[in-house]
Amino acid sequence: MSHTLADLPLASPTIARAGVIGWPVAHSRSPLIHGYWLAQLGINGRYDRIAVRPEDISRFLADLPTSGLLGCNVTVPHKEAAFAAAERLDDIALAIGAVNTLWIEDGCLNATNTDGPGFLANLDEIVPGWSAKPAAALVLGAGGAARAVVWALRERGFAVRIANRTVERATDLARRFGPDVSAHRLDAATGLAGEASIVVNTTTLGMAGSDPLPLDMDRLRPDAIAADIVYTPLITPFLAAARARNLPTVDGLGMLLHQAVVGFSRWFGATPRVTPELRRLILDDLGEAA
Ligand code: ATR
């Protein structure tokens, strides 16, 4: 069902309200994450799934500043519309060229991208000091998630190699980030792996039912970090192979949880924590073993 702002669940004006917009939106885990934090922090608020049909998105975004909502997350297929409708894009949104989080400030629609900061916060937690001596990074994939990951790695000073099945997409992405980012075919990944101190999978390869990554894990450096943005399954074949080689591994769920911190803080004015209990809650919902 598609909601207009007027059909949103009735809440008293004292309840702080945010949500996630998409079409479809039923799969989003964001309500579970933000609902957990609202309860933990004792905030009188709610965070809803809001299904918005593609033909209704322009109207929805135009009405958002006066809707009573504090803002929302944006998922497919509305990210481009949100980017176009935002009255103020912060530096991160401009650098990445995509947004996933909107909030109302001074009556204006503001936008940012929380995926890049979420990727960094997760790595900082799981592998402290990982970017102390930035070297080369290898990013597999050149879609929306890769844009955020490349931005994040550039923020920390890494030279980035992007390897993608459709090399033109890698080239477009590399161009966006300048001379320290290069584009390659996906089948060049194995040859590039030996010089990377971190390898990040942003492709959908490794998700349940998909093909494995075409990457010879024996070519990774013995101290390379292996990070995946896929979290279904939590331990992808790429991460399992990295673990078998005793490499530090970083799964995609941590990025999902850490990126949510930014939006929550904007809307509800408190900084929540990513706890083992929250992780467990989402894993249980995903039906994953620990
Ligand atoms: P997202 O926005 O989540 O990153 P996306 O834009 O659809 O999603 O990007 C998915 C990534 O997975 C792309 O890099 C895609 O490669 P292409 O640009 O060549 O499409 C990659 N991908 C998906 N299926 C793949 C496959 N079977 N083999 C290799 N790469 C694949």
PDB file of C-alpha atoms and ligand atoms in Angstrom:
ATOM      1  CA  MET A   1       0.000   0.000   0.000  1.00  0.00           C
ATOM      2  CA  SER A   2       1.239   3.489  -0.777  1.00  0.00           C
ATOM      3  CA  HIS A   3       1.060   6.147   1.906  1.00  0.00           C
ATOM      4  CA  THR A   4       0.638   9.809   1.407  1.00  0.00           C
ATOM      5  CA  LEU A   5       1.839  11.866   4.329  1.00  0.00           C
ATOM      6  CA  ALA A   6      -1.760  12.269   5.427  1.00  0.00           C
ATOM      7  CA  ASP A   7      -2.233   8.499   5.787  1.00  0.00           C
ATOM      8  CA  LEU A   8       0.791   7.965   8.022  1.00  0.00           C
ATOM      9  CA  PRO A   9      -0.062   6.290  11.306  1.00  0.00           C
ATOM     10  CA  LEU A  10      -1.642   8.884  13.525  1.00  0.00           C
ATOM     11  CA  ALA A  11       0.662  10.094  16.223  1.00  0.00           C
ATOM     12  CA  SER A  12       0.318  12.956  18.610  1.00  0.00           C
ATOM     13  CA  PRO A  13       2.375  16.036  17.721  1.00  0.00           C
ATOM     14  CA  THR A  14       4.584  15.335  20.737  1.00  0.00           C
ATOM     15  CA  ILE A  15       5.830  12.091  19.186  1.00  0.00           C
ATOM     16  CA  ALA A  16       9.031  12.547  17.172  1.00  0.00           C
ATOM     17  CA  ARG A  17       8.517  10.779  13.856  1.00  0.00           C
ATOM     18  CA  ALA A  18      10.850   9.553  11.126  1.00  0.00           C
ATOM     19  CA  GLY A  19      10.807   6.630   8.712  1.00  0.00           C
ATOM     20  CA  VAL A  20      12.135   4.981   5.584  1.00  0.00           C
ATOM     21  CA  ILE A  21      10.695   5.570   2.126  1.00  0.00           C
ATOM     22  CA  GLY A  22      10.981   3.050  -0.701  1.00  0.00           C
ATOM     23  CA  TRP A  23       8.949   0.967  -3.150  1.00  0.00           C
ATOM     24  CA  PRO A  24       8.787  -1.737  -2.010  1.00  0.00           C
ATOM     25  CA  VAL A  25       9.907  -1.022   1.541  1.00  0.00           C
ATOM     26  CA  ALA A  26       8.778  -4.107   3.450  1.00  0.00           C
ATOM     27  CA  HIS A  27      12.268  -5.641   3.483  1.00  0.00           C
ATOM     28  CA  SER A  28      13.879  -2.699   5.288  1.00  0.00           C
ATOM     29  CA  ARG A  29      15.464  -3.527   8.646  1.00  0.00           C
ATOM     30  CA  SER A  30      15.715   0.160   9.555  1.00  0.00           C
ATOM     31  CA  PRO A  31      12.506   0.196  11.680  1.00  0.00           C
ATOM     32  CA  LEU A  32      13.954  -2.554  13.853  1.00  0.00           C
ATOM     33  CA  ILE A  33      17.216  -0.663  14.326  1.00  0.00           C
ATOM     34  CA  HIS A  34      15.666   2.726  15.092  1.00  0.00           C
ATOM     35  CA  GLY A  35      12.878   1.170  17.172  1.00  0.00           C
ATOM     36  CA  TYR A  36      15.514  -0.515  19.338  1.00  0.00           C
ATOM     37  CA  TRP A  37      17.351   2.779  19.891  1.00  0.00           C
ATOM     38  CA  LEU A  38      14.159   4.723  20.615  1.00  0.00           C
ATOM     39  CA  ALA A  39      13.279   2.189  23.312  1.00  0.00           C
ATOM     40  CA  GLN A  40      16.839   2.055  24.683  1.00  0.00           C
ATOM     41  CA  LEU A  41      17.090   5.823  24.964  1.00  0.00           C
ATOM     42  CA  GLY A  42      13.538   6.282  26.248  1.00  0.00           C
ATOM     43  CA  ILE A  43      12.618   8.656  23.408  1.00  0.00           C
ATOM     44  CA  ASN A  44       8.938   9.234  22.672  1.00  0.00           C
ATOM     45  CA  GLY A  45       9.294   8.617  18.955  1.00  0.00           C
ATOM     46  CA  ARG A  46       8.477   6.295  16.116  1.00  0.00           C
ATOM     47  CA  TYR A  47      10.127   5.193  12.887  1.00  0.00           C
ATOM     48  CA  ASP A  48       7.882   3.712  10.199  1.00  0.00           C
ATOM     49  CA  ARG A  49       8.133   2.033   6.846  1.00  0.00           C
ATOM     50  CA  ILE A  50       6.542   4.399   4.343  1.00  0.00           C
ATOM     51  CA  ALA A  51       5.764   2.848   0.954  1.00  0.00           C
ATOM     52  CA  VAL A  52       5.798   5.600  -1.653  1.00  0.00           C
ATOM     53  CA  ARG A  53       4.935   4.781  -5.258  1.00  0.00           C
ATOM     54  CA  PRO A  54       7.346   6.163  -7.869  1.00  0.00           C
ATOM     55  CA  GLU A  55       4.591   8.389  -9.247  1.00  0.00           C
ATOM     56  CA  ASP A  56       4.046   9.906  -5.784  1.00  0.00           C
ATOM     57  CA  ILE A  57       7.655  10.629  -4.803  1.00  0.00           C
ATOM     58  CA  SER A  58       7.871  14.224  -6.072  1.00  0.00           C
ATOM     59  CA  ARG A  59       4.787  15.212  -4.134  1.00  0.00           C
ATOM     60  CA  PHE A  60       5.956  13.340  -1.041  1.00  0.00           C
ATOM     61  CA  LEU A  61       9.321  15.125  -1.023  1.00  0.00           C
ATOM     62  CA  ALA A  62       7.744  18.520  -1.688  1.00  0.00           C
ATOM     63  CA  ASP A  63       5.415  18.020   1.288  1.00  0.00           C
ATOM     64  CA  LEU A  64       8.046  16.602   3.618  1.00  0.00           C
ATOM     65  CA  PRO A  65       9.249  19.868   5.236  1.00  0.00           C
ATOM     66  CA  THR A  66       5.731  20.685   6.444  1.00  0.00           C
ATOM     67  CA  SER A  67       4.624  17.114   7.147  1.00  0.00           C
ATOM     68  CA  GLY A  68       5.591  16.863  10.788  1.00  0.00           C
ATOM     69  CA  LEU A  69       8.124  14.152   9.997  1.00  0.00           C
ATOM     70  CA  LEU A  70      11.660  14.942  11.200  1.00  0.00           C
ATOM     71  CA  GLY A  71      13.049  13.271   8.091  1.00  0.00           C
ATOM     72  CA  CYS A  72      13.567   9.849   6.586  1.00  0.00           C
ATOM     73  CA  ASN A  73      15.890   7.306   5.099  1.00  0.00           C
ATOM     74  CA  VAL A  74      15.613   6.791   1.383  1.00  0.00           C
ATOM     75  CA  THR A  75      15.920   3.462  -0.353  1.00  0.00           C
ATOM     76  CA  VAL A  76      15.365   2.243  -3.913  1.00  0.00           C
ATOM     77  CA  PRO A  77      13.978   3.545  -6.197  1.00  0.00           C
ATOM     78  CA  HIS A  78      13.808   7.019  -4.632  1.00  0.00           C
ATOM     79  CA  LYS A  79      17.473   7.935  -4.102  1.00  0.00           C
ATOM     80  CA  GLU A  80      17.802   9.983  -7.280  1.00  0.00           C
ATOM     81  CA  ALA A  81      14.556  11.864  -6.620  1.00  0.00           C
ATOM     82  CA  ALA A  82      15.749  12.645  -3.100  1.00  0.00           C
ATOM     83  CA  PHE A  83      19.088  13.926  -4.400  1.00  0.00           C
ATOM     84  CA  ALA A  84      17.266  16.187  -6.864  1.00  0.00           C
ATOM     85  CA  ALA A  85      14.709  17.454  -4.330  1.00  0.00           C
ATOM     86  CA  ALA A  86      17.129  18.238  -1.499  1.00  0.00           C
ATOM     87  CA  GLU A  87      17.487  21.961  -0.882  1.00  0.00           C
ATOM     88  CA  ARG A  88      20.811  21.492   0.908  1.00  0.00           C
ATOM     89  CA  LEU A  89      23.250  18.669   0.190  1.00  0.00           C
ATOM     90  CA  ASP A  90      26.104  18.337   2.668  1.00  0.00           C
ATOM     91  CA  ASP A  91      29.724  17.835   1.572  1.00  0.00           C
ATOM     92  CA  ILE A  92      29.473  14.049   1.855  1.00  0.00           C
ATOM     93  CA  ALA A  93      26.356  13.869  -0.317  1.00  0.00           C
ATOM     94  CA  LEU A  94      28.003  16.094  -2.902  1.00  0.00           C
ATOM     95  CA  ALA A  95      31.225  14.060  -2.931  1.00  0.00           C
ATOM     96  CA  ILE A  96      29.431  10.709  -3.180  1.00  0.00           C
ATOM     97  CA  GLY A  97      26.778  12.024  -5.563  1.00  0.00           C
ATOM     98  CA  ALA A  98      23.943  10.160  -3.844  1.00  0.00           C
ATOM     99  CA  VAL A  99      21.849  10.534  -0.691  1.00  0.00           C
ATOM    100  CA  ASN A 100      20.094   8.117   1.634  1.00  0.00           C
ATOM    101  CA  THR A 101      19.116  10.314   4.586  1.00  0.00           C
ATOM    102  CA  LEU A 102      16.916  13.420   4.682  1.00  0.00           C
ATOM    103  CA  TRP A 103      16.128  15.743   7.568  1.00  0.00           C
ATOM    104  CA  ILE A 104      14.289  18.998   7.995  1.00  0.00           C
ATOM    105  CA  GLU A 105      16.210  21.959   9.351  1.00  0.00           C
ATOM    106  CA  ASP A 106      14.965  25.565   9.318  1.00  0.00           C
ATOM    107  CA  GLY A 107      12.084  24.380   7.166  1.00  0.00           C
ATOM    108  CA  CYS A 108      14.507  23.137   4.474  1.00  0.00           C
ATOM    109  CA  LEU A 109      15.046  19.647   3.130  1.00  0.00           C
ATOM    110  CA  ASN A 110      18.637  18.617   3.960  1.00  0.00           C
ATOM    111  CA  ALA A 111      20.354  15.494   2.684  1.00  0.00           C
ATOM    112  CA  THR A 112      23.425  13.423   3.369  1.00  0.00           C
ATOM    113  CA  ASN A 113      24.824   9.995   2.601  1.00  0.00           C
ATOM    114  CA  THR A 114      25.458   7.872   5.686  1.00  0.00           C
ATOM    115  CA  ASP A 115      26.911   4.810   3.926  1.00  0.00           C
ATOM    116  CA  GLY A 116      30.441   6.191   3.650  1.00  0.00           C
ATOM    117  CA  PRO A 117      30.667   7.316   7.299  1.00  0.00           C
ATOM    118  CA  GLY A 118      29.006   4.035   8.345  1.00  0.00           C
ATOM    119  CA  PHE A 119      31.630   2.034   6.473  1.00  0.00           C
ATOM    120  CA  LEU A 120      34.396   3.984   8.232  1.00  0.00           C
ATOM    121  CA  ALA A 121      32.847   3.796  11.713  1.00  0.00           C
ATOM    122  CA  ASN A 122      32.431   0.043  11.362  1.00  0.00           C
ATOM    123  CA  LEU A 123      36.039  -0.501  10.276  1.00  0.00           C
ATOM    124  CA  ASP A 124      37.274   1.767  13.080  1.00  0.00           C
ATOM    125  CA  GLU A 125      35.384  -0.422  15.544  1.00  0.00           C
ATOM    126  CA  ILE A 126      36.324  -3.837  14.150  1.00  0.00           C
ATOM    127  CA  VAL A 127      39.928  -3.161  13.063  1.00  0.00           C
ATOM    128  CA  PRO A 128      41.179  -0.201  15.144  1.00  0.00           C
ATOM    129  CA  GLY A 129      44.050   1.628  13.464  1.00  0.00           C
ATOM    130  CA  TRP A 130      43.280   0.080  10.067  1.00  0.00           C
ATOM    131  CA  SER A 131      43.906   3.354   8.234  1.00  0.00           C
ATOM    132  CA  ALA A 132      46.944   4.525  10.212  1.00  0.00           C
ATOM    133  CA  LYS A 133      49.204   3.911   7.198  1.00  0.00           C
ATOM    134  CA  PRO A 134      46.949   4.158   4.156  1.00  0.00           C
ATOM    135  CA  ALA A 135      48.233   2.305   1.107  1.00  0.00           C
ATOM    136  CA  ALA A 136      46.306   0.731  -1.756  1.00  0.00           C
ATOM    137  CA  ALA A 137      42.745  -0.530  -1.565  1.00  0.00           C
ATOM    138  CA  LEU A 138      40.875  -2.794  -3.970  1.00  0.00           C
ATOM    139  CA  VAL A 139      37.130  -2.258  -4.389  1.00  0.00           C
ATOM    140  CA  LEU A 140      35.114  -4.868  -6.260  1.00  0.00           C
ATOM    141  CA  GLY A 141      32.031  -3.365  -7.888  1.00  0.00           C
ATOM    142  CA  ALA A 142      31.072   0.104  -9.102  1.00  0.00           C
ATOM    143  CA  GLY A 143      27.406   0.542  -8.097  1.00  0.00           C
ATOM    144  CA  GLY A 144      25.862   2.876  -5.543  1.00  0.00           C
ATOM    145  CA  ALA A 145      27.483   1.193  -2.572  1.00  0.00           C
ATOM    146  CA  ALA A 146      30.899   1.363  -4.236  1.00  0.00           C
ATOM    147  CA  ARG A 147      30.594   5.152  -4.552  1.00  0.00           C
ATOM    148  CA  ALA A 148      30.258   5.452  -0.779  1.00  0.00           C
ATOM    149  CA  VAL A 149      33.095   2.987  -0.131  1.00  0.00           C
ATOM    150  CA  VAL A 150      35.470   4.711  -2.553  1.00  0.00           C
ATOM    151  CA  TRP A 151      34.679   8.077  -0.939  1.00  0.00           C
ATOM    152  CA  ALA A 152      35.389   6.555   2.488  1.00  0.00           C
ATOM    153  CA  LEU A 153      38.722   5.058   1.429  1.00  0.00           C
ATOM    154  CA  ARG A 154      39.786   8.351  -0.185  1.00  0.00           C
ATOM    155  CA  GLU A 155      38.844  10.177   3.017  1.00  0.00           C
ATOM    156  CA  ARG A 156      41.444   8.062   4.803  1.00  0.00           C
ATOM    157  CA  GLY A 157      44.062   8.574   2.100  1.00  0.00           C
ATOM    158  CA  PHE A 158      44.014   5.228   0.285  1.00  0.00           C
ATOM    159  CA  ALA A 159      44.779   4.910  -3.407  1.00  0.00           C
ATOM    160  CA  VAL A 160      41.820   2.940  -4.758  1.00  0.00           C
ATOM    161  CA  ARG A 161      41.603   0.375  -7.562  1.00  0.00           C
ATOM    162  CA  ILE A 162      38.041  -0.331  -8.687  1.00  0.00           C
ATOM    163  CA  ALA A 163      37.408  -3.630 -10.480  1.00  0.00           C
ATOM    164  CA  ASN A 164      33.995  -4.120 -12.075  1.00  0.00           C
ATOM    165  CA  ARG A 165      32.296  -6.431 -14.563  1.00  0.00           C
ATOM    166  CA  THR A 166      31.148  -3.405 -16.563  1.00  0.00           C
ATOM    167  CA  VAL A 167      34.412  -1.515 -16.775  1.00  0.00           C
ATOM    168  CA  GLU A 168      32.714   1.676 -18.032  1.00  0.00           C
ATOM    169  CA  ARG A 169      30.948   2.030 -14.677  1.00  0.00           C
ATOM    170  CA  ALA A 170      34.305   1.671 -12.905  1.00  0.00           C
ATOM    171  CA  THR A 171      35.783   4.312 -15.195  1.00  0.00           C
ATOM    172  CA  ASP A 172      32.950   6.758 -14.460  1.00  0.00           C
ATOM    173  CA  LEU A 173      33.362   6.222 -10.750  1.00  0.00           C
ATOM    174  CA  ALA A 174      37.137   6.565 -10.841  1.00  0.00           C
ATOM    175  CA  ARG A 175      36.864   9.821 -12.768  1.00  0.00           C
ATOM    176  CA  ARG A 176      34.654  11.233 -10.057  1.00  0.00           C
ATOM    177  CA  PHE A 177      37.386  10.745  -7.456  1.00  0.00           C
ATOM    178  CA  GLY A 178      40.472  11.849  -9.366  1.00  0.00           C
ATOM    179  CA  PRO A 179      43.926  10.495 -10.173  1.00  0.00           C
ATOM    180  CA  ASP A 180      44.391   8.266  -7.115  1.00  0.00           C
ATOM    181  CA  VAL A 181      41.478   6.072  -8.178  1.00  0.00           C
ATOM    182  CA  SER A 182      41.803   3.722 -11.151  1.00  0.00           C
ATOM    183  CA  ALA A 183      39.345   1.515 -13.042  1.00  0.00           C
ATOM    184  CA  HIS A 184      39.815  -2.137 -14.027  1.00  0.00           C
ATOM    185  CA  ARG A 185      37.927  -5.135 -15.317  1.00  0.00           C
ATOM    186  CA  LEU A 186      36.651  -7.534 -12.673  1.00  0.00           C
ATOM    187  CA  ASP A 187      38.868 -10.283 -14.029  1.00  0.00           C
ATOM    188  CA  ALA A 188      41.896  -8.106 -13.212  1.00  0.00           C
ATOM    189  CA  ALA A 189      41.002  -8.226  -9.494  1.00  0.00           C
ATOM    190  CA  THR A 190      43.225 -11.190  -8.702  1.00  0.00           C
ATOM    191  CA  GLY A 191      46.211  -9.448 -10.275  1.00  0.00           C
ATOM    192  CA  LEU A 192      45.534  -6.290  -8.241  1.00  0.00           C
ATOM    193  CA  ALA A 193      44.895  -8.059  -4.937  1.00  0.00           C
ATOM    194  CA  GLY A 194      48.554  -8.516  -4.010  1.00  0.00           C
ATOM    195  CA  GLU A 195      49.173  -4.812  -3.452  1.00  0.00           C
ATOM    196  CA  ALA A 196      45.983  -4.059  -1.501  1.00  0.00           C
ATOM    197  CA  SER A 197      45.968  -3.708   2.274  1.00  0.00           C
ATOM    198  CA  ILE A 198      42.163  -3.820   2.185  1.00  0.00           C
ATOM    199  CA  VAL A 199      39.821  -5.546  -0.273  1.00  0.00           C
ATOM    200  CA  VAL A 200      36.137  -4.567  -0.223  1.00  0.00           C
ATOM    201  CA  ASN A 201      33.361  -6.427  -2.006  1.00  0.00           C
ATOM    202  CA  THR A 202      30.506  -4.109  -2.985  1.00  0.00           C
ATOM    203  CA  THR A 203      29.053  -6.403  -5.657  1.00  0.00           C
ATOM    204  CA  THR A 204      26.072  -8.624  -5.056  1.00  0.00           C
ATOM    205  CA  LEU A 205      28.281 -11.670  -5.654  1.00  0.00           C
ATOM    206  CA  GLY A 206      28.306 -13.810  -2.521  1.00  0.00           C
ATOM    207  CA  MET A 207      24.660 -13.190  -1.690  1.00  0.00           C
ATOM    208  CA  ALA A 208      22.648 -16.359  -1.233  1.00  0.00           C
ATOM    209  CA  GLY A 209      22.080 -17.948  -4.635  1.00  0.00           C
ATOM    210  CA  SER A 210      24.656 -15.855  -6.514  1.00  0.00           C
ATOM    211  CA  ASP A 211      27.960 -16.828  -8.060  1.00  0.00           C
ATOM    212  CA  PRO A 212      31.155 -16.537  -5.996  1.00  0.00           C
ATOM    213  CA  LEU A 213      33.549 -13.638  -6.527  1.00  0.00           C
ATOM    214  CA  PRO A 214      36.101 -14.286  -9.256  1.00  0.00           C
ATOM    215  CA  LEU A 215      39.048 -13.628  -6.943  1.00  0.00           C
ATOM    216  CA  ASP A 216      41.913 -15.933  -6.046  1.00  0.00           C
ATOM    217  CA  MET A 217      42.145 -15.456  -2.286  1.00  0.00           C
ATOM    218  CA  ASP A 218      45.679 -16.892  -2.201  1.00  0.00           C
ATOM    219  CA  ARG A 219      46.847 -13.671  -3.826  1.00  0.00           C
ATOM    220  CA  LEU A 220      45.722 -11.453  -0.941  1.00  0.00           C
ATOM    221  CA  ARG A 221      48.468 -10.139   1.314  1.00  0.00           C
ATOM    222  CA  PRO A 222      48.806 -12.063   4.595  1.00  0.00           C
ATOM    223  CA  ASP A 223      47.698  -8.957   6.526  1.00  0.00           C
ATOM    224  CA  ALA A 224      45.002  -7.701   4.146  1.00  0.00           C
ATOM    225  CA  ILE A 225      41.603  -6.762   5.569  1.00  0.00           C
ATOM    226  CA  ALA A 226      38.640  -8.390   3.804  1.00  0.00           C
ATOM    227  CA  ALA A 227      35.405  -6.387   4.007  1.00  0.00           C
ATOM    228  CA  ASP A 228      32.023  -7.196   2.484  1.00  0.00           C
ATOM    229  CA  ILE A 229      28.945  -5.011   2.297  1.00  0.00           C
ATOM    230  CA  VAL A 230      26.705  -8.034   1.717  1.00  0.00           C
ATOM    231  CA  TYR A 231      25.078  -9.236   4.973  1.00  0.00           C
ATOM    232  CA  THR A 232      22.845 -12.026   3.690  1.00  0.00           C
ATOM    233  CA  PRO A 233      24.603 -14.326   4.354  1.00  0.00           C
ATOM    234  CA  LEU A 234      26.560 -12.629   7.112  1.00  0.00           C
ATOM    235  CA  ILE A 235      29.666 -14.643   6.327  1.00  0.00           C
ATOM    236  CA  THR A 236      29.893 -14.607   2.548  1.00  0.00           C
ATOM    237  CA  PRO A 237      32.133 -17.116   0.748  1.00  0.00           C
ATOM    238  CA  PHE A 238      34.635 -14.225   0.347  1.00  0.00           C
ATOM    239  CA  LEU A 239      34.740 -13.605   4.106  1.00  0.00           C
ATOM    240  CA  ALA A 240      34.836 -17.339   4.856  1.00  0.00           C
ATOM    241  CA  ALA A 241      37.862 -17.749   2.575  1.00  0.00           C
ATOM    242  CA  ALA A 242      39.537 -14.757   4.220  1.00  0.00           C
ATOM    243  CA  ARG A 243      38.892 -16.200   7.669  1.00  0.00           C
ATOM    244  CA  ALA A 244      40.381 -19.508   6.580  1.00  0.00           C
ATOM    245  CA  ARG A 245      43.545 -17.533   5.836  1.00  0.00           C
ATOM    246  CA  ASN A 246      43.341 -15.771   9.233  1.00  0.00           C
ATOM    247  CA  LEU A 247      42.808 -12.364   7.647  1.00  0.00           C
ATOM    248  CA  PRO A 248      40.840  -9.728   9.567  1.00  0.00           C
ATOM    249  CA  THR A 249      37.277  -9.693   8.243  1.00  0.00           C
ATOM    250  CA  VAL A 250      34.527  -7.067   8.377  1.00  0.00           C
ATOM    251  CA  ASP A 251      30.954  -8.033   7.569  1.00  0.00           C
ATOM    252  CA  GLY A 252      28.219  -5.920   5.978  1.00  0.00           C
ATOM    253  CA  LEU A 253      25.882  -5.843   8.958  1.00  0.00           C
ATOM    254  CA  GLY A 254      28.214  -3.557  10.921  1.00  0.00           C
ATOM    255  CA  MET A 255      28.101  -0.970   8.137  1.00  0.00           C
ATOM    256  CA  LEU A 256      24.291  -1.116   8.071  1.00  0.00           C
ATOM    257  CA  LEU A 257      24.097  -0.506  11.824  1.00  0.00           C
ATOM    258  CA  HIS A 258      26.745   2.217  11.949  1.00  0.00           C
ATOM    259  CA  GLN A 259      25.273   4.136   9.024  1.00  0.00           C
ATOM    260  CA  ALA A 260      21.960   4.289  10.887  1.00  0.00           C
ATOM    261  CA  VAL A 261      23.583   6.179  13.795  1.00  0.00           C
ATOM    262  CA  VAL A 262      23.931   9.323  11.669  1.00  0.00           C
ATOM    263  CA  GLY A 263      20.244   9.606  10.740  1.00  0.00           C
ATOM    264  CA  PHE A 264      19.039   8.792  14.241  1.00  0.00           C
ATOM    265  CA  SER A 265      21.223  11.542  15.718  1.00  0.00           C
ATOM    266  CA  ARG A 266      19.922  14.069  13.210  1.00  0.00           C
ATOM    267  CA  TRP A 267      16.256  13.281  13.830  1.00  0.00           C
ATOM    268  CA  PHE A 268      16.088  12.435  17.493  1.00  0.00           C
ATOM    269  CA  GLY A 269      18.989  14.484  18.885  1.00  0.00           C
ATOM    270  CA  ALA A 270      20.769  11.655  20.705  1.00  0.00           C
ATOM    271  CA  THR A 271      23.675   9.503  19.556  1.00  0.00           C
ATOM    272  CA  PRO A 272      22.791   5.803  19.825  1.00  0.00           C
ATOM    273  CA  ARG A 273      25.269   2.951  20.219  1.00  0.00           C
ATOM    274  CA  VAL A 274      25.787  -0.103  18.048  1.00  0.00           C
ATOM    275  CA  THR A 275      25.661  -2.854  20.656  1.00  0.00           C
ATOM    276  CA  PRO A 276      26.076  -6.651  20.445  1.00  0.00           C
ATOM    277  CA  GLU A 277      22.414  -6.850  21.510  1.00  0.00           C
ATOM    278  CA  LEU A 278      21.296  -4.780  18.505  1.00  0.00           C
ATOM    279  CA  ARG A 279      23.420  -6.905  16.209  1.00  0.00           C
ATOM    280  CA  ARG A 280      21.825 -10.031  17.666  1.00  0.00           C
ATOM    281  CA  LEU A 281      18.349  -8.572  17.172  1.00  0.00           C
ATOM    282  CA  ILE A 282      18.948  -7.955  13.470  1.00  0.00           C
ATOM    283  CA  LEU A 283      20.646 -11.303  12.965  1.00  0.00           C
ATOM    284  CA  ASP A 284      17.665 -13.061  14.540  1.00  0.00           C
ATOM    285  CA  ASP A 285      15.372 -11.157  12.196  1.00  0.00           C
ATOM    286  CA  LEU A 286      17.512 -12.152   9.238  1.00  0.00           C
ATOM    287  CA  GLY A 287      17.370 -15.739  10.466  1.00  0.00           C
ATOM    288  CA  GLU A 288      21.157 -15.968  10.677  1.00  0.00           C
ATOM    289  CA  ALA A 289      23.233 -18.041  13.015  1.00  0.00           C
ATOM    290  CA  ALA A 290      25.649 -15.952  15.108  1.00  0.00           C
TER     291      ALA A 290
HETATM  292  P1  ATR B   1      24.323  -1.151  -5.302  1.00  0.00           P
HETATM  293  O1  ATR B   1      23.718   0.196  -5.530  1.00  0.00           O
HETATM  294  O2  ATR B   1      23.725  -1.899  -4.140  1.00  0.00           O
HETATM  295  O3  ATR B   1      25.818  -1.128  -5.252  1.00  0.00           O
HETATM  296  P2  ATR B   1      24.149  -1.922  -8.097  1.00  0.00           P
HETATM  297  O4  ATR B   1      24.256  -0.530  -8.527  1.00  0.00           O
HETATM  298  O5  ATR B   1      23.145  -2.811  -8.741  1.00  0.00           O
HETATM  299  O6  ATR B   1      23.837  -2.047  -6.551  1.00  0.00           O
HETATM  300  O7  ATR B   1      25.599  -2.596  -8.199  1.00  0.00           O
HETATM  301  C1  ATR B   1      25.786  -3.953  -8.068  1.00  0.00           C
HETATM  302  C2  ATR B   1      27.253  -4.292  -8.338  1.00  0.00           C
HETATM  303  O8  ATR B   1      27.365  -5.716  -8.378  1.00  0.00           O
HETATM  304  C3  ATR B   1      27.770  -3.776  -9.666  1.00  0.00           C
HETATM  305  O9  ATR B   1      29.149  -3.482  -9.536  1.00  0.00           O
HETATM  306  C4  ATR B   1      27.541  -4.978 -10.574  1.00  0.00           C
HETATM  307  O10 ATR B   1      28.379  -5.004 -11.708  1.00  0.00           O
HETATM  308  P3  ATR B   1      27.924  -4.262 -13.060  1.00  0.00           P
HETATM  309  O11 ATR B   1      28.214  -2.803 -12.860  1.00  0.00           O
HETATM  310  O12 ATR B   1      28.771  -4.881 -14.110  1.00  0.00           O
HETATM  311  O13 ATR B   1      26.450  -4.554 -13.230  1.00  0.00           O
HETATM  312  C5  ATR B   1      27.918  -6.094  -9.644  1.00  0.00           C
HETATM  313  N1  ATR B   1      27.356  -7.376 -10.077  1.00  0.00           N
HETATM  314  C6  ATR B   1      26.080  -7.781  -9.977  1.00  0.00           C
HETATM  315  N2  ATR B   1      25.930  -9.023 -10.480  1.00  0.00           N
HETATM  316  C7  ATR B   1      27.160  -9.399 -10.932  1.00  0.00           C
HETATM  317  C8  ATR B   1      27.667 -10.583 -11.583  1.00  0.00           C
HETATM  318  N3  ATR B   1      26.892 -11.630 -11.849  1.00  0.00           N
HETATM  319  N4  ATR B   1      28.985 -10.623 -11.879  1.00  0.00           N
HETATM  320  C9  ATR B   1      29.793  -9.565 -11.612  1.00  0.00           C
HETATM  321  N5  ATR B   1      29.368  -8.434 -11.004  1.00  0.00           N
HETATM  322  C10 ATR B   1      28.070  -8.343 -10.672  1.00  0.00           C
END
